[in-house]
mmCIF file of C-alpha atoms and ligand atoms in Angstrom:
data_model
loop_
_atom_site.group_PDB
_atom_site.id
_atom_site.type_symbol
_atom_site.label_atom_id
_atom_site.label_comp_id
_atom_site.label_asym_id
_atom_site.label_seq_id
_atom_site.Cartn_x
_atom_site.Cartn_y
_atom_site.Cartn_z
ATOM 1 C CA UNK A 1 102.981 81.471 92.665
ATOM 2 C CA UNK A 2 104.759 83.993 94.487
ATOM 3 C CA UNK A 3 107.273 83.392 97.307
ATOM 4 C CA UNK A 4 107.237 86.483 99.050
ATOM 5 C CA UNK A 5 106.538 86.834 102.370
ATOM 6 C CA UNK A 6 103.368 88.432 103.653
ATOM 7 C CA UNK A 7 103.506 91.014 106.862
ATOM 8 C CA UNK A 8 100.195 91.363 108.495
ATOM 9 C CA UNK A 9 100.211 94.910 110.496
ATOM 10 C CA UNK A 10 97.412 95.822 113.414
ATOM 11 C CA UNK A 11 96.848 99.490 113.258
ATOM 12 C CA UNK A 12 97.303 102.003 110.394
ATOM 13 C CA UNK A 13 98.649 105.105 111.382
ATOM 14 C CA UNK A 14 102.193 106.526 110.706
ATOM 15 C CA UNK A 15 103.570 103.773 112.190
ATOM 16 C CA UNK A 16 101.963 101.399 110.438
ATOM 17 C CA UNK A 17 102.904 103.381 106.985
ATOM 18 C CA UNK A 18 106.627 103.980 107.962
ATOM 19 C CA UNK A 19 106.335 99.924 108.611
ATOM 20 C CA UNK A 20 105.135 99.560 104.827
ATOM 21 C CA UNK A 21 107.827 101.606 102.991
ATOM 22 C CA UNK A 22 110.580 99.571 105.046
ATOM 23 C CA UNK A 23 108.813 96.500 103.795
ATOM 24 C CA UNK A 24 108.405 97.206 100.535
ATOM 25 C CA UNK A 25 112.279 98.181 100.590
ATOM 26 C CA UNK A 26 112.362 94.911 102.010
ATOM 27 C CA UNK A 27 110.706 93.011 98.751
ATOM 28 C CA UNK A 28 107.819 92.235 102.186
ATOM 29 C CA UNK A 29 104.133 92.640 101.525
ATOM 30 C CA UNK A 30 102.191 93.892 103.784
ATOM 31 C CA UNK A 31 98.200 93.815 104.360
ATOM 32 C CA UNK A 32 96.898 95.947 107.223
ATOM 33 C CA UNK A 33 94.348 95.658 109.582
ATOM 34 C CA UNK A 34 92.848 98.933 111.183
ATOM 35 C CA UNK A 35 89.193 99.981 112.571
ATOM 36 C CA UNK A 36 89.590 103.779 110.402
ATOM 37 C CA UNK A 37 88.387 103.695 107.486
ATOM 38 C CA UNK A 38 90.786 106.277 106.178
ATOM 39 C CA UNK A 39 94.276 104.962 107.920
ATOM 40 C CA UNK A 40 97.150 106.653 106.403
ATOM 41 C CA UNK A 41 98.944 103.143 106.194
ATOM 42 C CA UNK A 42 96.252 102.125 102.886
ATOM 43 C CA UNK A 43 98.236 104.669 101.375
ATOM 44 C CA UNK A 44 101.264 102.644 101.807
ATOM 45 C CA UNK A 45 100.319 98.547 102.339
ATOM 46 C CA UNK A 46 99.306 95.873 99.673
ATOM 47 C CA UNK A 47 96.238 95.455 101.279
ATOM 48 C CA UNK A 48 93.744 96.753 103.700
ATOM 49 C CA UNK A 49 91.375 95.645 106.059
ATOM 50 C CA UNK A 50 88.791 97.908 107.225
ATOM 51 C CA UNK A 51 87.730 95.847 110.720
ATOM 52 C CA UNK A 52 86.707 96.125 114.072
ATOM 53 C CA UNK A 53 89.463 95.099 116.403
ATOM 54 C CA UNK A 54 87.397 92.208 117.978
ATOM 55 C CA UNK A 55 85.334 91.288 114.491
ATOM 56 C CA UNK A 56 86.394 87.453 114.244
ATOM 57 C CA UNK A 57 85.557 86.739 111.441
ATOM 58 C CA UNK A 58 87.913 89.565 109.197
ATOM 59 C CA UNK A 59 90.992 88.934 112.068
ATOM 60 C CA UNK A 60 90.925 84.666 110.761
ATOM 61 C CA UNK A 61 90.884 86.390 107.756
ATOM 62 C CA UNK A 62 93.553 88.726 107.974
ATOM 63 C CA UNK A 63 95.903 86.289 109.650
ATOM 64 C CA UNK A 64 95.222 83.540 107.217
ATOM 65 C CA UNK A 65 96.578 85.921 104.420
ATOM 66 C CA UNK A 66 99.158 86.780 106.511
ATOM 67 C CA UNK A 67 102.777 84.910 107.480
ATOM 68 C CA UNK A 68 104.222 87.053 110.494
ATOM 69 C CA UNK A 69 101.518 89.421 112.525
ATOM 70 C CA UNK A 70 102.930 92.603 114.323
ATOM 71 C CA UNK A 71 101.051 95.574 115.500
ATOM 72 C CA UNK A 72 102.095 99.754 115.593
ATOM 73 C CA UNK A 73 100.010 100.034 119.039
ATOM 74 C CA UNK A 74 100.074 98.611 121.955
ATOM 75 C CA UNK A 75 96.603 99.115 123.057
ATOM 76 C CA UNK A 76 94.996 96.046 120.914
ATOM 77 C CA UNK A 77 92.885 93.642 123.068
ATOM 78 C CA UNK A 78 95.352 90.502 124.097
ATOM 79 C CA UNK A 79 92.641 88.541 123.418
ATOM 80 C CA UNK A 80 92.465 89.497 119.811
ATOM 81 C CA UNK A 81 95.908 88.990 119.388
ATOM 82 C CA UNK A 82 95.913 85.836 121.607
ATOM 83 C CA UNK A 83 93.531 84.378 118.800
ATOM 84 C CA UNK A 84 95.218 84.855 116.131
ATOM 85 C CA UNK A 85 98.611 83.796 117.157
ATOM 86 C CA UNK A 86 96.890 80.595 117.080
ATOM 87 C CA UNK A 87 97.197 80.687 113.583
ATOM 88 C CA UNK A 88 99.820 82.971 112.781
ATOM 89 C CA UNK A 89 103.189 83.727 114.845
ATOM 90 C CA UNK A 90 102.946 86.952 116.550
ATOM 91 C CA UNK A 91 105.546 89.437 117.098
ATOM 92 C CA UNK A 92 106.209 90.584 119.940
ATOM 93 C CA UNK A 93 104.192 88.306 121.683
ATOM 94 C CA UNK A 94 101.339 89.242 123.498
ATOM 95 C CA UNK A 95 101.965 88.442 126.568
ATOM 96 C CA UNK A 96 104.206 91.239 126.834
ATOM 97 C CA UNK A 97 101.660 93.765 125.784
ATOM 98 C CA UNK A 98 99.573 92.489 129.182
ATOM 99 C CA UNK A 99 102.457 93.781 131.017
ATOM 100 C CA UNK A 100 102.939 97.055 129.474
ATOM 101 C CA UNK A 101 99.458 98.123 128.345
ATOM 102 C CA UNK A 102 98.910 98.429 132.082
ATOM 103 C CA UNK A 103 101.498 101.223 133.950
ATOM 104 C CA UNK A 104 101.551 99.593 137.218
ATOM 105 C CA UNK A 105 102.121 96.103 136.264
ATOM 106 C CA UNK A 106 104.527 97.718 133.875
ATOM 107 C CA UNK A 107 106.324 99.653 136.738
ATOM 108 C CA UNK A 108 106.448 96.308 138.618
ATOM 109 C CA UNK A 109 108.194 94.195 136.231
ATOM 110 C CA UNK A 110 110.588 97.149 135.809
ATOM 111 C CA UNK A 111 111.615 96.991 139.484
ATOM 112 C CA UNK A 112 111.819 93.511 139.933
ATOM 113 C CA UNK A 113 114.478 93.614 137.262
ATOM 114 C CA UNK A 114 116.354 96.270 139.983
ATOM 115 C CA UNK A 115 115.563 98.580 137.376
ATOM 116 C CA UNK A 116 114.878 102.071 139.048
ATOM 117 C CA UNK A 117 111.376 104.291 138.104
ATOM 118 C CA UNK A 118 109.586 106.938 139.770
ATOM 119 C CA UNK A 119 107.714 106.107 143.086
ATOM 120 C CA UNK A 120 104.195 105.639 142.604
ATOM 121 C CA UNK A 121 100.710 104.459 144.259
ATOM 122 C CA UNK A 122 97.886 102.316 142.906
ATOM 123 C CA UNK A 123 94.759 104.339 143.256
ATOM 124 C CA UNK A 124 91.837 102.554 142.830
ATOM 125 C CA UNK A 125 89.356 104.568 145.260
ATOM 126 C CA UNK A 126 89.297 107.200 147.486
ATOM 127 C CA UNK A 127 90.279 105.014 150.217
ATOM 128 C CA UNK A 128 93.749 104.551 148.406
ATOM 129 C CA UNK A 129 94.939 108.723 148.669
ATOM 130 C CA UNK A 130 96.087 107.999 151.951
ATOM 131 C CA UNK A 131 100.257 108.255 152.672
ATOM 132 C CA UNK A 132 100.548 109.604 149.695
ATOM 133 C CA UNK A 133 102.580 112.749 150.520
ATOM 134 C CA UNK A 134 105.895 111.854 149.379
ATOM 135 C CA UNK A 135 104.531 111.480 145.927
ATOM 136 C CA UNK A 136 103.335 115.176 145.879
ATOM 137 C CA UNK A 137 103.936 116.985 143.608
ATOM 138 C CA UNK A 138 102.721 113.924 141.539
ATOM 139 C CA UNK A 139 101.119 112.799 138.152
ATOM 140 C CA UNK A 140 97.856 110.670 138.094
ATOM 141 C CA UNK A 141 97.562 108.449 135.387
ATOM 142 C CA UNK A 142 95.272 105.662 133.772
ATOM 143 C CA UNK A 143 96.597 103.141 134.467
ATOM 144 C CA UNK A 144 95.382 101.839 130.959
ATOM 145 C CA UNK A 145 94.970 103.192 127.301
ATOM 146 C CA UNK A 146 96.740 106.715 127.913
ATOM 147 C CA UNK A 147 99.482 107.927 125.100
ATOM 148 C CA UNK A 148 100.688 111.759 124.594
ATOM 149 C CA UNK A 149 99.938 112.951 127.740
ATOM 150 C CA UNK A 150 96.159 111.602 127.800
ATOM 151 C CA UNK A 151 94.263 110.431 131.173
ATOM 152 C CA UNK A 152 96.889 112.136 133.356
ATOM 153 C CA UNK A 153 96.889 114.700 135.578
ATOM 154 C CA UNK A 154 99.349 117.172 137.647
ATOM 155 C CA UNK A 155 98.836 117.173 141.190
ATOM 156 C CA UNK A 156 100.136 119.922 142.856
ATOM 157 C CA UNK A 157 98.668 119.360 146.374
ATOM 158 C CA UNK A 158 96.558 117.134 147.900
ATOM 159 C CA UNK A 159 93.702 119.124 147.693
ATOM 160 C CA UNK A 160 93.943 118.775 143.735
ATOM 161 C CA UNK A 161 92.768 114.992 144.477
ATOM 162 C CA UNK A 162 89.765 115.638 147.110
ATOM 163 C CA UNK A 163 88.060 116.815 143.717
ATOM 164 C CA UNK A 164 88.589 114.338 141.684
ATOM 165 C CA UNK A 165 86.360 111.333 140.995
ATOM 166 C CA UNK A 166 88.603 107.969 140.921
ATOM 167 C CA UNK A 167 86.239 106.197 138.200
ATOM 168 C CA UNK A 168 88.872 103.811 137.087
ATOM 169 C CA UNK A 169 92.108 102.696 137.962
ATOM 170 C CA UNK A 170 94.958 105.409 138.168
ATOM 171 C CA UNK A 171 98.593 105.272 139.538
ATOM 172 C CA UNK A 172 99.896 108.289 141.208
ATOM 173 C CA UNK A 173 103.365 109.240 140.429
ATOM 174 C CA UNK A 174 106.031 111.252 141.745
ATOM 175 C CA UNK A 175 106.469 114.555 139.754
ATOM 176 C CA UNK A 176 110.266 114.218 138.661
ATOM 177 C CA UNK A 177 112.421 117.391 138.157
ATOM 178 C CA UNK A 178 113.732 116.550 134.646
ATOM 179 C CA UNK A 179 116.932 116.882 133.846
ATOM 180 C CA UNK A 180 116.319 115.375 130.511
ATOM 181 C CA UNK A 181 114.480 113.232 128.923
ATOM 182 C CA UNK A 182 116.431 110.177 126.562
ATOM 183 C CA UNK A 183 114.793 106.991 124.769
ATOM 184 C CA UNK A 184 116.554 104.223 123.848
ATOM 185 C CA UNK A 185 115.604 101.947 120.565
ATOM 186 C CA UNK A 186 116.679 98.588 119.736
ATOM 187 C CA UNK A 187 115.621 95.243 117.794
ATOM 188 C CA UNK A 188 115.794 92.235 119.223
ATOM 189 C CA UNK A 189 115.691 88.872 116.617
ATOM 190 C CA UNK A 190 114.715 85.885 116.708
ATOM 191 C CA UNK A 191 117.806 83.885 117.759
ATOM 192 C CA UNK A 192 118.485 86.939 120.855
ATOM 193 C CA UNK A 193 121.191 89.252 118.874
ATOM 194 C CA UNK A 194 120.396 92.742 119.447
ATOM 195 C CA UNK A 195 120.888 95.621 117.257
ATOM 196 C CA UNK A 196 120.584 98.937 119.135
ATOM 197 C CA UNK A 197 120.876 102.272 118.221
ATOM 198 C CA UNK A 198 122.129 105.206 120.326
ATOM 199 C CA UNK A 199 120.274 106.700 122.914
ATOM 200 C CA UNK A 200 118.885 109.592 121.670
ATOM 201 C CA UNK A 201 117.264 113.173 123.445
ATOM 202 C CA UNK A 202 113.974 113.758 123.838
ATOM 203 C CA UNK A 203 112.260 117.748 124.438
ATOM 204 C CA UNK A 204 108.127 117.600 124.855
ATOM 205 C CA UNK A 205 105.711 120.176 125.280
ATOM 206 C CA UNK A 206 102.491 119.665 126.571
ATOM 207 C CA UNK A 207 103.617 115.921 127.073
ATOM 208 C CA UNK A 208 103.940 115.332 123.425
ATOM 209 C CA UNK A 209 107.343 115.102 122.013
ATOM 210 C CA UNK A 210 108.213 118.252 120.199
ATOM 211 C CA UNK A 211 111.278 117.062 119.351
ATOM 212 C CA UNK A 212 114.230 114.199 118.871
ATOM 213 C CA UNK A 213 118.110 114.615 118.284
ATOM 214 C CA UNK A 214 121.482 112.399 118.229
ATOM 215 C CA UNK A 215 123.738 112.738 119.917
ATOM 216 C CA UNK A 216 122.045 113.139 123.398
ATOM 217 C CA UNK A 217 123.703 115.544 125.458
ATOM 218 C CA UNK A 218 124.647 113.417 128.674
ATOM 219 C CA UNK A 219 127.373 111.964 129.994
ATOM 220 C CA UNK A 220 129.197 108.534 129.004
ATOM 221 C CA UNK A 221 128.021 106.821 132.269
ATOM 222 C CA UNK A 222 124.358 107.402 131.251
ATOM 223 C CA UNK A 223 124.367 106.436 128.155
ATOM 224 C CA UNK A 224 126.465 103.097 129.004
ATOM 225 C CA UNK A 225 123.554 102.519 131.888
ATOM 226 C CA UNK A 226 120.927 103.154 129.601
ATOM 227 C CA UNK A 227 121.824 100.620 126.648
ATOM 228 C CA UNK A 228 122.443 97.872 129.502
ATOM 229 C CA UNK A 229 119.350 98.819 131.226
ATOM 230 C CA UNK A 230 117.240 98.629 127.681
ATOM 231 C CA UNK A 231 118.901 95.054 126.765
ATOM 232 C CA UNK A 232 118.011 93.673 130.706
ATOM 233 C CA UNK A 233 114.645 95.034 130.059
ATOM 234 C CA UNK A 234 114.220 93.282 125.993
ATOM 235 C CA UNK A 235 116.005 90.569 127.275
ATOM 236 C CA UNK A 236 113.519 89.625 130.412
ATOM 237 C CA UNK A 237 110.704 90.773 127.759
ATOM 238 C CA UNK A 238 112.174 87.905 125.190
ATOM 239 C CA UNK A 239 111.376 90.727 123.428
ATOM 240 C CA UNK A 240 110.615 90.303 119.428
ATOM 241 C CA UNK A 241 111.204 93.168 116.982
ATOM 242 C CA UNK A 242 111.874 96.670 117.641
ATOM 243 C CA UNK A 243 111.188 98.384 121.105
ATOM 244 C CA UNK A 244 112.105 101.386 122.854
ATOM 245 C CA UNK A 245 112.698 102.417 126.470
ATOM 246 C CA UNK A 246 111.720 106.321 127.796
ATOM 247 C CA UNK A 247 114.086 107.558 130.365
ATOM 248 C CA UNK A 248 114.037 110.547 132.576
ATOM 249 C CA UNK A 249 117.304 112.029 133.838
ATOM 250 C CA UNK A 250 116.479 113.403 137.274
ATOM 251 C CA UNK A 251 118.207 116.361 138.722
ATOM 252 C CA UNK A 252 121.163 114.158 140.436
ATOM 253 C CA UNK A 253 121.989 112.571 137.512
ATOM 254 C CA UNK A 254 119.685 109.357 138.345
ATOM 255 C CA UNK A 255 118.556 107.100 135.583
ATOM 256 C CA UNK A 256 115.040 106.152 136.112
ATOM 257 C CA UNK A 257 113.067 103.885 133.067
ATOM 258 C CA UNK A 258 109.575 105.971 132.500
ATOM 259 C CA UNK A 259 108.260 103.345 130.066
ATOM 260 C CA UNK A 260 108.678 100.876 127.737
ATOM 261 C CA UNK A 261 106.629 100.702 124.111
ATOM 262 C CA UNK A 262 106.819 97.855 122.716
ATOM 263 C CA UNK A 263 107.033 98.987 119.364
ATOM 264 C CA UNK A 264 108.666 101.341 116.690
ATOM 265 C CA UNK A 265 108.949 104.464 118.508
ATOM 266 C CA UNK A 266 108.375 108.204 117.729
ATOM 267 C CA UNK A 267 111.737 109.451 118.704
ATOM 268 C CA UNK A 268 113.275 106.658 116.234
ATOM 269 C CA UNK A 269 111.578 108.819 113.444
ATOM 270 C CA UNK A 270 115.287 109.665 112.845
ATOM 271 C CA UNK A 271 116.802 106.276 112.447
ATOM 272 C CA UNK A 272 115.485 106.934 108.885
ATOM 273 C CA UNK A 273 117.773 109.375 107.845
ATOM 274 C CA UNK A 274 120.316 108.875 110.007
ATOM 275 C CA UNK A 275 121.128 105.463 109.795
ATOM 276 C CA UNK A 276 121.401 102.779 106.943
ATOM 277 C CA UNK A 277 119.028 100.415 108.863
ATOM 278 C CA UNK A 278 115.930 102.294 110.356
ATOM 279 C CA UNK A 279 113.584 101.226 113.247
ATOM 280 C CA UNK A 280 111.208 100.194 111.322
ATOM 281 C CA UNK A 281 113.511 98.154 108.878
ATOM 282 C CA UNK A 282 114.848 96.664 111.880
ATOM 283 C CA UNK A 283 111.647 95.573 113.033
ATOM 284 C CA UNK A 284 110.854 93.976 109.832
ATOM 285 C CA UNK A 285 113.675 92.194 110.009
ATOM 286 C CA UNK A 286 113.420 90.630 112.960
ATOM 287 C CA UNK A 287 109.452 89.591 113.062
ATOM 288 C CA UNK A 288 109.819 88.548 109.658
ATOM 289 C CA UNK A 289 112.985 86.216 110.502
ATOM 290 C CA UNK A 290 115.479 88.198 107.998
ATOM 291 C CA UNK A 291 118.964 88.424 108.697
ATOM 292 C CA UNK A 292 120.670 90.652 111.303
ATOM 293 C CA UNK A 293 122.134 94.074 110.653
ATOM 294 C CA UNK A 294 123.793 96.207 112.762
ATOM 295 C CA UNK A 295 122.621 99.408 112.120
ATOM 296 C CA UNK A 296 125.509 102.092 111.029
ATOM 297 C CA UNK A 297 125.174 105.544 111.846
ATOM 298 C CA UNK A 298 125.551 107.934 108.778
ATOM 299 C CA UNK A 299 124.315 111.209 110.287
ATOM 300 C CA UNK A 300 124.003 113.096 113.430
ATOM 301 C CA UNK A 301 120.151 114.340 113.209
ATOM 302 C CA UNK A 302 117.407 116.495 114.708
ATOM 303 C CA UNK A 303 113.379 115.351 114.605
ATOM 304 C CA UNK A 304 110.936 117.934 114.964
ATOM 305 C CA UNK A 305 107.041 116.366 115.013
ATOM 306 C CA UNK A 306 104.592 118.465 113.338
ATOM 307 C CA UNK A 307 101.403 118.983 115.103
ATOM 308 C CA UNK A 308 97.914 120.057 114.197
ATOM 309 C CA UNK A 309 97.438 123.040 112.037
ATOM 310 C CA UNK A 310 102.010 123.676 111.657
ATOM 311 C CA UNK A 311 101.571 120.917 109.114
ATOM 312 C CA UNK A 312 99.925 123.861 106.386
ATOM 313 C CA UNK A 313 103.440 125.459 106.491
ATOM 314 C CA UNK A 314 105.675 122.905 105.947
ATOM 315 C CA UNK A 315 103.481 121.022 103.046
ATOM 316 C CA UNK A 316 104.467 124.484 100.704
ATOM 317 C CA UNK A 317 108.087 124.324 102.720
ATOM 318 C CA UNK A 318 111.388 124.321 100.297
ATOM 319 C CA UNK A 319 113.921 121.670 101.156
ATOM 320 C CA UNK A 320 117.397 121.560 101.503
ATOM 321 C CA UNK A 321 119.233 118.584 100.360
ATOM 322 C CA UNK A 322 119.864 117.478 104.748
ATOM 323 C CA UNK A 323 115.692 118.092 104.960
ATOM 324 C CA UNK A 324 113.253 115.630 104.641
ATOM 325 C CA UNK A 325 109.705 115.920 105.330
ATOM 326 C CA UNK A 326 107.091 113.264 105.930
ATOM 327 C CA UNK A 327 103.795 114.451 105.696
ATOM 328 C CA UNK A 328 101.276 111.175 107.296
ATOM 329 C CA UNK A 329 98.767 112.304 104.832
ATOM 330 C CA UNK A 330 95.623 112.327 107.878
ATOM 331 C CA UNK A 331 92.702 113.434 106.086
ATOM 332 C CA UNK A 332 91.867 115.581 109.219
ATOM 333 C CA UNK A 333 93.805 118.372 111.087
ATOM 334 C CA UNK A 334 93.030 118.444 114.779
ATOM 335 C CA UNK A 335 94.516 120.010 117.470
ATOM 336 C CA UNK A 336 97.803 117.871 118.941
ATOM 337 C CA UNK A 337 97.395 115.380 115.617
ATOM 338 C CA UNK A 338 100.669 114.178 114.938
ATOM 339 C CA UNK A 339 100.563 115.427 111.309
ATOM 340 C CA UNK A 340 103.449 114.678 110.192
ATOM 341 C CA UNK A 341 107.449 115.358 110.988
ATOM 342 C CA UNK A 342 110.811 116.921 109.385
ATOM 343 C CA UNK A 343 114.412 115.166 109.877
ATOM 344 C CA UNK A 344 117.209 117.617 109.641
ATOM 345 C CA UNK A 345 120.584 115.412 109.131
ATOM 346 C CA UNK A 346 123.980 117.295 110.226
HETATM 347 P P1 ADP B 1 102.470 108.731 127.484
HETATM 348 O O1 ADP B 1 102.081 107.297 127.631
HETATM 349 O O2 ADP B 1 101.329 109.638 127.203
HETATM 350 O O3 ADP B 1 103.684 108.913 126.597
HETATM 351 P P2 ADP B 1 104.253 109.337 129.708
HETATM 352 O O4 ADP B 1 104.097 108.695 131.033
HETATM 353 O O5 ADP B 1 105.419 108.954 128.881
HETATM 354 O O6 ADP B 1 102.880 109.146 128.946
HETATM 355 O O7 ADP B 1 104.255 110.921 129.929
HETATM 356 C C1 ADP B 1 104.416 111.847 128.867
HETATM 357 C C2 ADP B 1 105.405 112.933 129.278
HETATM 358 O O8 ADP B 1 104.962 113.618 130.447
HETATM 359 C C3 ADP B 1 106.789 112.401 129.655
HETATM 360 O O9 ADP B 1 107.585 112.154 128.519
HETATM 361 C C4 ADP B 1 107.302 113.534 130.539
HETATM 362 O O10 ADP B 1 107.727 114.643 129.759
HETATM 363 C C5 ADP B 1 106.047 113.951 131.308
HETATM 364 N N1 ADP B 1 105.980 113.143 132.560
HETATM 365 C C6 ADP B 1 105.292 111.999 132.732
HETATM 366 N N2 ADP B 1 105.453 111.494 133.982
HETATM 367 C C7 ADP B 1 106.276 112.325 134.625
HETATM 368 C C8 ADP B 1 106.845 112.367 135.959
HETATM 369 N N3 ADP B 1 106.560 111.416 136.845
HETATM 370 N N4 ADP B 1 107.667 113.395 136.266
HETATM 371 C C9 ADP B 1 107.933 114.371 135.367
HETATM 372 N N5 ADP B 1 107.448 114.399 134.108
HETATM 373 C C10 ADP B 1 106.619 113.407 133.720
HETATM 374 MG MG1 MG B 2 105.654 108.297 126.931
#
């Protein structure tokens, strides 16, 4: 009978593959669990699910052929992943993902921590846009279930909100004037050691990151804050596995969190190539109980993420030897599709 240890994964997209080749590095298996028929992570697990999120029967199933459970989204149903922890260990657990799937409870656990954001407003009606003109110029956002930009909203004046319908919960933000933007990655194990990584810059366009590069071009001071801030923050969490804190960089040099995922993380696409333990390795590592490693830095590097149609270009691209591509194999191109991404290592 075979020893090795099985990874169950929730979710099959890039993630979810880039999770898979770290295993398998990792003599892990891996069986994944994902509502698409056609995830690009079948290309890359053991196994493979095809489920419903909330289909009972195949999650008992999945975690009963599983050892560890960890997910490459946050957006899963706690319930769902409430059930099956009761048969498998979960990592992280999913208590966290109540705070953070939700951007105002997230914002408030932030701040009790004396960890500084943006302002913002619950909005739940119309009766709620009242005092709100310090936070205009703002953003509106879900409050749930948004990710590259989606469910939000610039508001310019407050005559951009008298014609809007508030059909479900939103938070209204203060616009910032970025300075920059940074993320910050680490893995937290099992026993509390940390393993982080340097925080690294982040450019987006159209609110989806464009691109990612080490070494971020900010002072000492910031980057000292932001590690502390992003060990507070896994540390309150009792964070499991590997996270990763957004930051804006305001115009006075103020460090404010913008949010926390609480999983691998685009801009840690890098960690790859760059480092001799990646995110994702990381991550394995610590849900599935391994021993630590401090991840060593090989290679400055850039991350560009390929979106929609770019991806015909680069898939007949030449490499050099510092060029890698990873091409996440979606059978469909659609506009702002993460397709796929290129690492360029100085
Ligand atoms: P998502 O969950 O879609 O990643 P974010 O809240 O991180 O949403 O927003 C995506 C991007 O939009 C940010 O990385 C930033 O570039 C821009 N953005 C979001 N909120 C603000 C803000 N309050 N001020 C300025 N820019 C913002
Ligand atoms: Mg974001």
């Amino acid at each position: 009978m075979s020893t090795k240890i099985t990874l169950g994964i929730i979710g099959g997209g890039q993630l979810g593959s880039m999770l898979c080749q770290a295993a398998k590095k990792l003599d892990i298996k891996t069986i994944i669990l994902c509502d698409d028929k056609e995830a690009p992570a079948s290309n890359f697990s053991d196994d493979f699910i095809y489920s419903k999120y909330d289909d009972e029967t195949n999650l008992i199933d999945f975690a009963n052929r599983s050892d560890f459970i960890t997910f490459e989204f946050e957006n899963i149903p706690v319930n769902t992943l409430k059930k099956i922890q009761k048969i498998k260990p979960v990592y992280p657990d999913p208590e966290i993902n109540s705070i953070v799937q939700n951007r105002f409870k997230e914002k408030n656990f932030i701040n009790q921590h004396k960890v500084k954001t943006t302002n913002f407003k619950l909005i739940k009606s119309k009766n709620d846009l009242n005092e709100i003109d310090q936070l205009i110029p703002g953003i509106l956002k879900t409050t749930t279930l948004g990710y590259d930009g989606k469910g939000q909203f610039v508001i310019n004046s407050l005559n951009d909100l008298k014609n809007l319908k508030i059909d479900c919960e939103y938070i209204l933000e203060k616009k910032i004037n970025l300075k920059k933007e940074i993320s910050n990655i680490l893995t937290r194990y099992q026993d509390g050691k940390i393993a982080i990584y340097e925080p690294i810059e982040n450019i987006h366009k159209d609110q989806i990151l464009d691109q990612s590069k080490i070494p971020a071009d900010t002072t000492d001071l910031i980057i000292d804050e932001a590690k502390k801030t992003s060990i507070v923050l896994a540390e309150k969490l009792k964070f499991i596995g590997t996270m990763c804190v957004e930051y804006f960089i305001d115009e006075q040099d103020n460090l404010l969190v913008n949010e926390i995922a609480p999983r691998v993380h685009n801009s840690g696409h890098l960690t790859i190539n760059a480092y001799d333990v990646s995110q994702f390795e990381g991550h394995i590592r610590a849900v599935c109980n391994l021993e630590y490693k401090n991840p060593r830095k090989n290679f400055d590097a850039t991350m560009k993420n390929i979106i929609g149609a770019e991806i015909d270009n680069y898939r007949s691209m030449n490499l050099t030897d510092k060029q890698f591509f990873f091409d996440y194999l979606k059978k469909e191109t659609k506009p702002k599709r993460k397709m796929g991404h290129l690492t360029t290592i100085n």
